[in-house]
Every structure is written in C-alpha cells, then in structure tokens.
Amino acid sequence: RSRLGNSASLLLLFVFVPLTFAFNAMQRLTRRAAQNEGGNFDAGELMSLTKTLALTPATPLGIAQLCDLEDGLVSSSAGSLNLWLTKAARRLKLQQLLTADKSAYLETATFLGGRLPRSSLPNRQDLSMGAMEKGATLLSVADSPVQILVPDCALTNVTLAPSPLDQALLWVFRKKVREETGWASETEGLSGLLEEGQRYMLSQQGTPEAQQAMVKTTLAWLMTPFLPPFYRLFMSGLVPSEERGDPEWLLVGSIQKVAALLPGDLGPKYLTPGNQLGPWFYAPALTSFVTPTFFGFLVGPSTVNFRQDGALGGLVVEKCSFLQESGCKGLCLNQCKLPAQSFFKDTLGLPLTVQPNFETQECQWSFGEEPVSPEIDPTWPKGCLKGCPTRAEVQERKMELACE
C-alpha cells in the first residue's frame, strides 16, 4: 500500500501537474490571442493549423509548403498567433532537416533564400548571402576558382554602443595585450586594440605562432586562475592534474579522496589525474548560452543557434566588430579564430570551431565541434581581403601573408 501511494504521488507530480500547467498556459495563450485579434480569434482554425504544422514533414518540400502557408497567412491578414506558430514550425523543420541531411538543408535554404530571412535559420554556415537572395544554386569555396583577393563585405557597417561591462572587459583585455606586445595605442576603444594587434602582427616578433600565443595568454589571464579548473572539471570532464596547473586542494583534497572511496579499481580507472571523461553532454549548449555575455566586447552581439550537425552548442555573431573594424583576414585568423579554438581545446578541454563569413561578417562559433585546419578547410577562402589596410605594407616589406 505504501509503494502504491508513492507511485501515485510520483504520477501526480511528474504527469498530472505538468499537464495542468500546460493546459492553463494554453488557455491563457488562447485568451491573449483573442484579445490581440480584437475578438476575431477562431479556436477551430488554430487547432486545424496546429495539426497541419505537426504533420508537415521535415523535408525540402515540406519546408517550401510552410513558406507557401506563411505567404497565404500574410496575404489574408491572418492572426499574429497563426503567423508566429507557422514561423516557429518552419524553424523547427529546418533544424530537423539540418540534423538529418546537411546538404539538403543547404540546398533548401539557398533555393528558398528570398523567402527565408537569415535570422530565422538555425545555422548559417556555408550559405552565401548573394546566392540566397537570388535563390541560386549553392556555391562553395571549394568549387570556385582560387582568387587572389577575397571580396569585402558589402553590408553597411554597424555602430554599437558598448555596455559598461563591455567597456570594463575591453579595458582589462587591452591592459594585458599591451603588456604582451610592449606597445600602447593612444586610440580609445576597440579601434585602439586593433591598432595594437596590427602593429604586433607587422613586427618582427609577431609571427602567426606568437600572435596566437599572445591571445591565448591574454584569455587565460582574463579568466583568472580560478575559473579554468572548475570549467575543465564540471564542463569538459577533465580530472584535475598538476600538468594543467590545477590547485593542489582540488587535486589531492577532493578528487583523490573521492577516488579512494570508489570500490575496486574504479578510482584509478576513471579518476586518474589528467583523464578526460567528457565533455559532458550539457557543456556545448551551456557554454553557448553563457559566452555572449563575456565576449561581446570584442565581436559585438551574438545569438544562440545550432551547430552544423543540428545539435545545440552554436552561436552566431551577427556582424563581427573585430572583423568589421580591422578588415584584415590575418588578424581574424591569428588573433581570434585559431587562438580561440586552441584555448578552448587545449586549456579548457572543449573543442571549438570558429567559422567567419567574410561576405556578411557573421561568425559561427560551434562548441563541441572539432575544428578543421585552414589549410584543408574548403570554407576558408584563399588570399587577402580586397580592402585589407595592411596588405600594401605586407607586400612592401616582402612579408608572407599570414591569413591563409
């Protein structure tokens, strides 16, 4: 009888209570929709639409049908709730198609480009803005001839007002960069930071390897000695070790005590210092939600989205301030992309792929995704940006391009 009572309590807690909340929420949503539509709300029409959306398959044809449905709702001045539900269903179907077949997703998004705002896409990697606007066939860097110069972004520059947190983080970041490079620009803000990075890139000491090491050192300093050990343990599943600089109290006072309590050889098998049990399943998604708050001072606003495999753990920088202000592919590569990927992988234990789009100046960050070297990455264009302000000086000094 006691077990029966416990089972009934669990059933009440985990089934009936959530269903009650969902039912009440649906009622409130329905009443609010009716108020917004000025009394013209049709519950039967809403139920019919919901059924149609649920039965529409996550295929190129199904997504095209949802676009047609949206066009019909717009032309008939349908309710805002119906339109919102249709757009949400289309985004869900696109995400499901991306997970099942990336090639089909890219072809569908490109073919329907004129009817799909880029902001509504679950992932924007490998999607040419020009091709989407024309509804043309998908173009890839690998299939196009090698160009000496990469076309500049044709979009209007975006002016942002940094928040107090952005200003504080930028000040701290620049302070460390000045210590590492040995030179300080008098220009304020991000422009001053880019001047310092550009000067270092053109110096004899500023090899690609040195630039990447400088940024990694600055990032580690910015995170303080306290955050990386906890990130490695609770996000990347890395057992603390002396080699990674983890504090002794965490290594000896906590982990090894837990290992000693485990039966048999489980302790030595799983909790050996330096052993990686993760990354844990939640690490990519949680990192993508937290990161925008703390790196917006360098790149500007970003939005959480999906990785190219359709999984959570992605975010897209809407228009990278670092790339917009520098106009330099070499700075992007050696003072952002490669050091960020290396820092997350080598220091924090979580793979990261950073993929900029030079056509739109968007940038996709995919946490938990193994990066591809630029030398073999078909999405990384060869050559310098057409409007790069440092290209003339590089050629004059007969230096090798550091952006490939």
CSV table of C-alpha atoms in Angstrom, one decimal:
chain,number,residue,atom,x,y,z
A,1,ARG,CA,0.0,0.0,0.0
A,2,SER,CA,2.9,2.3,0.8
A,3,ARG,CA,4.5,1.6,-2.6
A,4,LEU,CA,1.2,2.2,-4.3
A,5,GLY,CA,0.8,5.5,-2.5
A,6,ASN,CA,4.4,6.6,-3.5
A,7,SER,CA,3.7,5.6,-7.1
A,8,ALA,CA,0.5,7.7,-7.2
A,9,SER,CA,2.4,10.6,-5.7
A,10,LEU,CA,5.1,10.4,-8.3
A,11,LEU,CA,2.5,10.1,-11.1
A,12,LEU,CA,0.7,13.2,-9.7
A,13,LEU,CA,4.0,15.1,-9.5
A,14,PHE,CA,5.5,14.3,-12.9
A,15,VAL,CA,2.5,13.8,-15.1
A,16,PHE,CA,-0.7,15.5,-13.9
A,17,VAL,CA,0.9,18.6,-12.5
A,18,PRO,CA,2.9,19.4,-15.8
A,19,LEU,CA,-0.2,18.7,-17.8
A,20,THR,CA,-2.3,21.0,-15.7
A,21,PHE,CA,0.3,23.8,-16.1
A,22,ALA,CA,0.4,23.2,-19.9
A,23,PHE,CA,-3.4,23.3,-20.1
A,24,ASN,CA,-3.6,26.5,-18.1
A,25,ALA,CA,-0.8,28.1,-20.2
A,26,MET,CA,-2.7,27.1,-23.4
A,27,GLN,CA,-5.9,28.7,-22.0
A,28,ARG,CA,-4.0,31.9,-21.2
A,29,LEU,CA,-2.4,32.0,-24.6
A,30,THR,CA,-5.7,31.5,-26.3
A,31,ARG,CA,-7.4,34.3,-24.3
A,32,ARG,CA,-4.4,36.6,-25.1
A,33,ALA,CA,-4.6,35.8,-28.8
A,34,ALA,CA,-8.3,36.5,-28.8
A,35,GLN,CA,-7.7,39.9,-27.2
A,36,ASN,CA,-4.9,40.7,-29.7
A,37,GLU,CA,-7.1,39.8,-32.6
A,38,GLY,CA,-9.9,42.1,-31.5
A,39,GLY,CA,-12.4,39.3,-30.9
A,40,ASN,CA,-11.8,37.7,-34.4
A,41,PHE,CA,-9.9,34.7,-32.9
A,42,ASP,CA,-11.0,31.3,-34.2
A,43,ALA,CA,-10.0,28.4,-32.0
A,44,GLY,CA,-11.0,25.8,-34.6
A,45,GLU,CA,-8.8,27.4,-37.2
A,46,LEU,CA,-5.9,27.4,-34.7
A,47,MET,CA,-6.4,23.7,-34.0
A,48,SER,CA,-6.5,22.9,-37.7
A,49,LEU,CA,-3.3,24.9,-38.3
A,50,THR,CA,-1.6,23.2,-35.4
A,51,LYS,CA,-2.4,19.8,-36.9
A,52,THR,CA,-1.2,20.9,-40.3
A,53,LEU,CA,2.1,22.1,-38.9
A,54,ALA,CA,2.6,18.9,-36.9
A,55,LEU,CA,2.0,16.7,-39.9
A,56,THR,CA,4.2,18.6,-42.3
A,57,PRO,CA,7.4,16.6,-42.8
A,58,ALA,CA,10.9,18.0,-42.3
A,59,THR,CA,11.8,17.8,-46.0
A,60,PRO,CA,12.6,20.4,-48.6
A,61,LEU,CA,9.1,20.1,-50.0
A,62,GLY,CA,7.6,20.3,-46.5
A,63,ILE,CA,9.5,23.5,-45.7
A,64,ALA,CA,8.5,25.0,-49.1
A,65,GLN,CA,4.9,24.3,-48.2
A,66,LEU,CA,5.3,26.1,-44.9
A,67,CYS,CA,6.7,29.1,-46.8
A,68,ASP,CA,3.6,29.0,-49.0
A,69,LEU,CA,1.4,28.7,-45.9
A,70,GLU,CA,3.1,31.7,-44.4
A,71,ASP,CA,2.6,33.8,-47.6
A,72,GLY,CA,-1.1,32.8,-47.5
A,73,LEU,CA,-1.4,33.9,-43.9
A,74,VAL,CA,0.2,37.3,-44.6
A,75,SER,CA,-1.9,38.0,-47.7
A,76,SER,CA,-5.1,37.1,-45.8
A,77,SER,CA,-4.1,39.3,-42.8
A,78,ALA,CA,-4.4,36.2,-40.5
A,79,GLY,CA,-3.8,36.5,-36.8
A,80,SER,CA,-0.4,37.1,-35.4
A,81,LEU,CA,-0.5,33.9,-33.4
A,82,ASN,CA,-1.1,31.8,-36.5
A,83,LEU,CA,1.8,33.5,-38.2
A,84,TRP,CA,4.1,33.0,-35.3
A,85,LEU,CA,3.3,29.3,-35.0
A,86,THR,CA,4.0,28.8,-38.7
A,87,LYS,CA,7.4,30.5,-38.5
A,88,ALA,CA,8.3,28.6,-35.4
A,89,ALA,CA,7.3,25.3,-37.1
A,90,ARG,CA,9.4,26.2,-40.1
A,91,ARG,CA,12.4,26.9,-38.0
A,92,LEU,CA,11.9,23.5,-36.2
A,93,LYS,CA,11.6,21.7,-39.5
A,94,LEU,CA,14.8,23.4,-40.8
A,95,GLN,CA,16.6,22.3,-37.7
A,96,GLN,CA,15.4,18.7,-38.1
A,97,LEU,CA,16.5,18.8,-41.8
A,98,LEU,CA,19.9,20.1,-40.8
A,99,THR,CA,20.3,17.3,-38.3
A,100,ALA,CA,19.2,14.6,-40.8
A,101,ASP,CA,20.9,15.9,-44.0
A,102,LYS,CA,23.1,19.0,-44.1
A,103,SER,CA,23.4,19.0,-47.9
A,104,ALA,CA,19.6,19.0,-48.3
A,105,TYR,CA,19.4,21.8,-45.7
A,106,LEU,CA,21.9,24.0,-47.5
A,107,GLU,CA,20.2,23.4,-50.9
A,108,THR,CA,16.7,24.2,-49.4
A,109,ALA,CA,17.9,27.3,-47.5
A,110,THR,CA,19.6,28.6,-50.7
A,111,PHE,CA,16.7,27.8,-53.0
A,112,LEU,CA,14.2,29.4,-50.7
A,113,GLY,CA,16.6,32.2,-49.7
A,114,GLY,CA,14.4,35.1,-50.8
A,115,ARG,CA,11.7,33.8,-48.6
A,116,LEU,CA,13.8,32.8,-45.6
A,117,PRO,CA,15.3,35.7,-43.5
A,118,ARG,CA,18.9,34.7,-42.5
A,119,SER,CA,18.0,35.5,-38.9
A,120,SER,CA,15.4,32.7,-39.0
A,121,LEU,CA,17.9,30.0,-40.0
A,122,PRO,CA,19.1,27.5,-37.3
A,123,ASN,CA,22.6,27.6,-38.9
A,124,ARG,CA,24.1,30.0,-41.5
A,125,GLN,CA,27.4,28.2,-42.2
A,126,ASP,CA,28.3,27.7,-45.9
A,127,LEU,CA,25.3,29.8,-47.0
A,128,SER,CA,26.1,32.6,-49.5
A,129,MET,CA,24.1,35.7,-48.9
A,130,GLY,CA,24.1,36.6,-52.5
A,131,ALA,CA,23.0,33.1,-53.6
A,132,MET,CA,20.2,33.1,-51.0
A,133,GLU,CA,18.9,36.5,-52.2
A,134,LYS,CA,18.7,35.2,-55.8
A,135,GLY,CA,17.6,31.7,-54.9
A,136,ALA,CA,20.5,30.4,-56.9
A,137,THR,CA,22.4,27.2,-56.7
A,138,LEU,CA,24.6,26.8,-53.6
A,139,LEU,CA,28.2,27.9,-54.2
A,140,SER,CA,31.1,26.7,-52.2
A,141,VAL,CA,34.7,28.0,-51.9
A,142,ALA,CA,36.0,24.6,-52.8
A,143,ASP,CA,34.2,24.6,-56.2
A,144,SER,CA,35.1,28.1,-57.1
A,145,PRO,CA,38.5,29.2,-58.6
A,146,VAL,CA,41.2,30.4,-56.2
A,147,GLN,CA,41.0,34.1,-56.0
A,148,ILE,CA,44.0,36.4,-55.2
A,149,LEU,CA,41.7,38.8,-53.3
A,150,VAL,CA,38.6,38.0,-51.3
A,151,PRO,CA,35.7,40.4,-51.9
A,152,ASP,CA,34.9,42.7,-49.0
A,153,CYS,CA,31.7,42.7,-47.1
A,154,ALA,CA,29.1,44.8,-49.0
A,155,LEU,CA,26.8,45.3,-45.9
A,156,THR,CA,26.7,48.7,-44.1
A,157,ASN,CA,28.9,48.9,-41.1
A,158,VAL,CA,27.1,48.7,-37.7
A,159,THR,CA,27.8,51.1,-34.9
A,160,LEU,CA,27.4,49.7,-31.5
A,161,ALA,CA,27.2,51.4,-28.0
A,162,PRO,CA,29.2,49.2,-25.7
A,163,SER,CA,27.7,48.4,-22.3
A,164,PRO,CA,29.6,49.2,-19.0
A,165,LEU,CA,30.6,45.6,-18.8
A,166,ASP,CA,31.9,45.6,-22.4
A,167,GLN,CA,34.0,48.7,-21.6
A,168,ALA,CA,35.4,47.2,-18.4
A,169,LEU,CA,36.3,43.9,-20.1
A,170,LEU,CA,37.9,45.8,-23.1
A,171,TRP,CA,40.0,47.9,-20.7
A,172,VAL,CA,41.3,44.8,-18.9
A,173,PHE,CA,41.9,42.9,-22.1
A,174,ARG,CA,43.9,45.8,-23.6
A,175,LYS,CA,45.9,46.2,-20.5
A,176,LYS,CA,47.2,42.7,-20.8
A,177,VAL,CA,47.7,42.9,-24.6
A,178,ARG,CA,49.9,46.0,-24.0
A,179,GLU,CA,52.0,44.0,-21.6
A,180,GLU,CA,52.4,41.2,-24.1
A,181,THR,CA,53.1,43.3,-27.1
A,182,GLY,CA,55.1,46.1,-25.5
A,183,TRP,CA,53.2,48.9,-27.2
A,184,ALA,CA,50.1,51.0,-26.5
A,185,SER,CA,48.0,52.9,-28.9
A,186,GLU,CA,46.5,56.3,-27.9
A,187,THR,CA,43.3,55.5,-29.7
A,188,GLU,CA,40.4,54.5,-27.4
A,189,GLY,CA,38.1,51.5,-27.6
A,190,LEU,CA,38.2,48.6,-30.0
A,191,SER,CA,40.0,50.6,-32.7
A,192,GLY,CA,42.9,51.1,-30.3
A,193,LEU,CA,43.1,47.4,-29.6
A,194,LEU,CA,43.1,46.6,-33.3
A,195,GLU,CA,45.9,49.1,-33.9
A,196,GLU,CA,48.0,47.3,-31.2
A,197,GLY,CA,47.2,44.0,-32.7
A,198,GLN,CA,48.1,45.2,-36.2
A,199,ARG,CA,51.4,46.7,-35.1
A,200,TYR,CA,52.3,43.5,-33.4
A,201,MET,CA,51.4,41.5,-36.5
A,202,LEU,CA,53.7,43.6,-38.7
A,203,SER,CA,56.6,43.5,-36.2
A,204,GLN,CA,59.5,41.0,-36.4
A,205,GLN,CA,58.2,39.3,-33.3
A,206,GLY,CA,54.6,39.0,-34.5
A,207,THR,CA,54.8,35.6,-36.2
A,208,PRO,CA,51.5,33.8,-36.6
A,209,GLU,CA,52.5,31.5,-33.7
A,210,ALA,CA,53.5,34.4,-31.5
A,211,GLN,CA,50.2,36.2,-32.2
A,212,GLN,CA,48.2,33.1,-31.2
A,213,ALA,CA,50.3,32.6,-28.1
A,214,MET,CA,49.7,36.2,-27.1
A,215,VAL,CA,46.0,35.9,-27.4
A,216,LYS,CA,45.8,32.6,-25.5
A,217,THR,CA,47.9,34.1,-22.7
A,218,THR,CA,45.6,37.1,-22.5
A,219,LEU,CA,42.5,34.9,-22.5
A,220,ALA,CA,43.9,32.7,-19.7
A,221,TRP,CA,44.8,35.8,-17.7
A,222,LEU,CA,41.3,37.3,-18.2
A,223,MET,CA,39.7,34.1,-16.9
A,224,THR,CA,41.8,34.3,-13.7
A,225,PRO,CA,43.5,31.1,-12.3
A,226,PHE,CA,40.2,30.1,-10.6
A,227,LEU,CA,37.8,29.6,-13.5
A,228,PRO,CA,39.6,27.1,-15.8
A,229,PRO,CA,40.0,24.3,-13.2
A,230,PHE,CA,36.3,24.3,-12.5
A,231,TYR,CA,35.3,24.6,-16.2
A,232,ARG,CA,37.6,21.6,-17.0
A,233,LEU,CA,36.1,19.5,-14.2
A,234,PHE,CA,32.4,20.4,-14.5
A,235,MET,CA,32.1,21.1,-18.2
A,236,SER,CA,34.9,19.2,-20.0
A,237,GLY,CA,35.0,16.2,-17.6
A,238,LEU,CA,38.8,16.6,-17.1
A,239,VAL,CA,40.2,15.1,-13.9
A,240,PRO,CA,42.4,17.7,-12.2
A,241,SER,CA,46.1,17.3,-12.7
A,242,GLU,CA,49.3,19.1,-11.9
A,243,GLU,CA,50.3,19.3,-15.6
A,244,ARG,CA,47.3,21.6,-16.3
A,245,GLY,CA,48.0,23.8,-13.2
A,246,ASP,CA,45.0,22.7,-11.2
A,247,PRO,CA,45.2,23.7,-7.5
A,248,GLU,CA,46.5,21.1,-5.1
A,249,TRP,CA,43.5,21.3,-2.8
A,250,LEU,CA,41.3,20.3,-5.8
A,251,LEU,CA,43.6,17.6,-6.9
A,252,VAL,CA,44.5,16.0,-3.6
A,253,GLY,CA,41.9,17.3,-1.2
A,254,SER,CA,38.9,16.4,-3.3
A,255,ILE,CA,39.2,14.2,-6.3
A,256,GLN,CA,41.7,11.8,-4.9
A,257,LYS,CA,39.6,11.4,-1.8
A,258,VAL,CA,36.6,10.5,-3.9
A,259,ALA,CA,38.8,8.1,-5.9
A,260,ALA,CA,39.8,6.3,-2.7
A,261,LEU,CA,36.2,5.8,-1.8
A,262,LEU,CA,35.3,4.0,-5.0
A,263,PRO,CA,35.2,0.2,-5.0
A,264,GLY,CA,37.8,-1.9,-6.7
A,265,ASP,CA,39.8,-0.3,-9.4
A,266,LEU,CA,37.2,2.3,-10.4
A,267,GLY,CA,39.2,5.1,-8.8
A,268,PRO,CA,42.4,4.5,-10.7
A,269,LYS,CA,40.5,3.7,-13.9
A,270,TYR,CA,38.4,6.8,-14.1
A,271,LEU,CA,39.8,9.4,-11.8
A,272,THR,CA,43.5,9.3,-12.8
A,273,PRO,CA,44.8,12.8,-13.0
A,274,GLY,CA,44.5,14.2,-16.5
A,275,ASN,CA,42.0,11.6,-17.6
A,276,GLN,CA,39.1,13.1,-19.6
A,277,LEU,CA,35.6,11.7,-19.0
A,278,GLY,CA,33.7,14.3,-21.0
A,279,PRO,CA,33.0,16.8,-22.3
A,280,TRP,CA,29.7,16.4,-20.5
A,281,PHE,CA,26.6,16.4,-22.7
A,282,TYR,CA,25.4,19.8,-21.5
A,283,ALA,CA,28.8,21.6,-21.9
A,284,PRO,CA,28.4,22.8,-25.5
A,285,ALA,CA,24.9,24.2,-25.0
A,286,LEU,CA,25.6,25.8,-21.7
A,287,THR,CA,28.8,27.4,-23.0
A,288,SER,CA,26.9,28.8,-26.0
A,289,PHE,CA,24.4,30.5,-23.6
A,290,VAL,CA,27.0,32.0,-21.3
A,291,THR,CA,29.7,33.1,-23.7
A,292,PRO,CA,27.9,36.0,-25.5
A,293,THR,CA,27.8,38.0,-22.2
A,294,PHE,CA,31.6,37.9,-21.8
A,295,PHE,CA,33.0,38.2,-25.4
A,296,GLY,CA,30.6,40.8,-26.9
A,297,PHE,CA,33.2,43.5,-26.1
A,298,LEU,CA,35.4,42.0,-28.9
A,299,VAL,CA,32.9,40.9,-31.5
A,300,GLY,CA,29.5,42.5,-30.8
A,301,PRO,CA,26.1,41.0,-30.3
A,302,SER,CA,25.5,37.3,-30.9
A,303,THR,CA,22.6,34.9,-31.0
A,304,VAL,CA,22.4,31.3,-29.8
A,305,ASN,CA,21.7,28.8,-32.7
A,306,PHE,CA,22.5,25.3,-33.7
A,307,ARG,CA,25.8,23.7,-34.9
A,308,GLN,CA,26.1,22.4,-38.4
A,309,ASP,CA,25.2,18.9,-37.2
A,310,GLY,CA,21.9,20.2,-35.8
A,311,ALA,CA,22.9,19.9,-32.2
A,312,LEU,CA,22.8,22.6,-29.5
A,313,GLY,CA,26.1,24.4,-28.8
A,314,GLY,CA,26.2,27.0,-31.5
A,315,LEU,CA,26.1,30.8,-31.6
A,316,VAL,CA,26.3,33.2,-34.4
A,317,VAL,CA,27.9,36.7,-34.2
A,318,GLU,CA,25.5,38.9,-36.1
A,319,LYS,CA,28.3,41.2,-37.6
A,320,CYS,CA,31.7,40.8,-36.0
A,321,SER,CA,33.0,44.1,-34.8
A,322,PHE,CA,36.6,42.7,-34.8
A,323,LEU,CA,36.4,41.8,-38.5
A,324,GLN,CA,34.4,44.9,-39.5
A,325,GLU,CA,36.8,47.4,-37.9
A,326,SER,CA,40.1,45.6,-38.8
A,327,GLY,CA,39.1,44.5,-42.4
A,328,CYS,CA,42.0,42.1,-42.1
A,329,LYS,CA,41.8,38.3,-42.6
A,330,GLY,CA,45.2,37.8,-40.9
A,331,LEU,CA,44.1,39.4,-37.7
A,332,CYS,CA,40.9,37.4,-37.8
A,333,LEU,CA,42.8,34.2,-38.2
A,334,ASN,CA,45.8,34.6,-35.8
A,335,GLN,CA,44.3,36.9,-33.2
A,336,CYS,CA,40.8,35.4,-33.0
A,337,LYS,CA,39.9,32.2,-34.8
A,338,LEU,CA,42.9,30.0,-34.2
A,339,PRO,CA,43.8,31.1,-30.6
A,340,ALA,CA,40.2,30.9,-29.5
A,341,GLN,CA,39.9,27.3,-30.9
A,342,SER,CA,43.2,26.4,-29.3
A,343,PHE,CA,42.4,28.0,-26.0
A,344,PHE,CA,39.1,26.1,-25.6
A,345,LYS,CA,40.6,22.8,-26.7
A,346,ASP,CA,44.0,22.8,-25.0
A,347,THR,CA,43.2,24.9,-21.9
A,348,LEU,CA,39.5,24.2,-21.2
A,349,GLY,CA,39.2,20.8,-22.8
A,350,LEU,CA,36.2,21.6,-25.1
A,351,PRO,CA,36.6,21.5,-28.9
A,352,LEU,CA,35.5,24.7,-30.7
A,353,THR,CA,35.1,25.6,-34.3
A,354,VAL,CA,35.1,29.3,-35.3
A,355,GLN,CA,34.0,30.0,-38.9
A,356,PRO,CA,33.8,33.6,-40.1
A,357,ASN,CA,31.8,34.6,-43.1
A,358,PHE,CA,33.7,37.4,-44.9
A,359,GLU,CA,30.7,38.1,-47.2
A,360,THR,CA,28.4,39.0,-44.3
A,361,GLN,CA,30.9,39.4,-41.4
A,362,GLU,CA,28.9,36.9,-39.5
A,363,CYS,CA,30.8,34.3,-37.5
A,364,GLN,CA,29.7,30.9,-36.4
A,365,TRP,CA,31.0,29.5,-33.1
A,366,SER,CA,30.3,25.8,-32.6
A,367,PHE,CA,31.2,24.4,-29.2
A,368,GLY,CA,32.0,20.7,-29.0
A,369,GLU,CA,32.8,20.6,-32.7
A,370,GLU,CA,36.4,19.6,-33.8
A,371,PRO,CA,37.9,22.4,-35.9
A,372,VAL,CA,39.4,21.8,-39.4
A,373,SER,CA,42.8,23.3,-40.2
A,374,PRO,CA,42.5,26.3,-42.6
A,375,GLU,CA,44.9,24.6,-45.0
A,376,ILE,CA,42.4,21.9,-45.7
A,377,ASP,CA,39.2,23.7,-44.8
A,378,PRO,CA,37.2,24.2,-48.1
A,379,THR,CA,35.2,27.1,-46.5
A,380,TRP,CA,38.3,29.1,-45.7
A,381,PRO,CA,39.0,31.4,-48.7
A,382,LYS,CA,42.5,31.8,-50.1
A,383,GLY,CA,44.1,35.2,-50.5
A,384,CYS,CA,43.8,38.5,-48.7
A,385,LEU,CA,40.6,40.7,-48.3
A,386,LYS,CA,40.3,43.2,-51.1
A,387,GLY,CA,40.1,46.2,-48.7
A,388,CYS,CA,42.7,44.9,-46.2
A,389,PRO,CA,44.5,48.0,-44.8
A,390,THR,CA,47.8,46.1,-44.1
A,391,ARG,CA,48.2,44.3,-47.5
A,392,ALA,CA,50.2,47.1,-49.1
A,393,GLU,CA,52.7,47.2,-46.2
A,394,VAL,CA,53.0,43.4,-46.1
A,395,GLN,CA,53.8,43.4,-49.8
A,396,GLU,CA,56.2,46.3,-49.4
A,397,ARG,CA,58.2,44.5,-46.7
A,398,LYS,CA,58.0,41.3,-48.8
A,399,MET,CA,56.4,39.5,-45.8
A,400,GLU,CA,54.5,36.3,-46.3
A,401,LEU,CA,50.7,36.6,-46.0
A,402,ALA,CA,49.6,35.4,-42.6
A,403,CYS,CA,45.9,35.0,-43.5
A,404,GLU,CA,45.9,31.6,-45.2
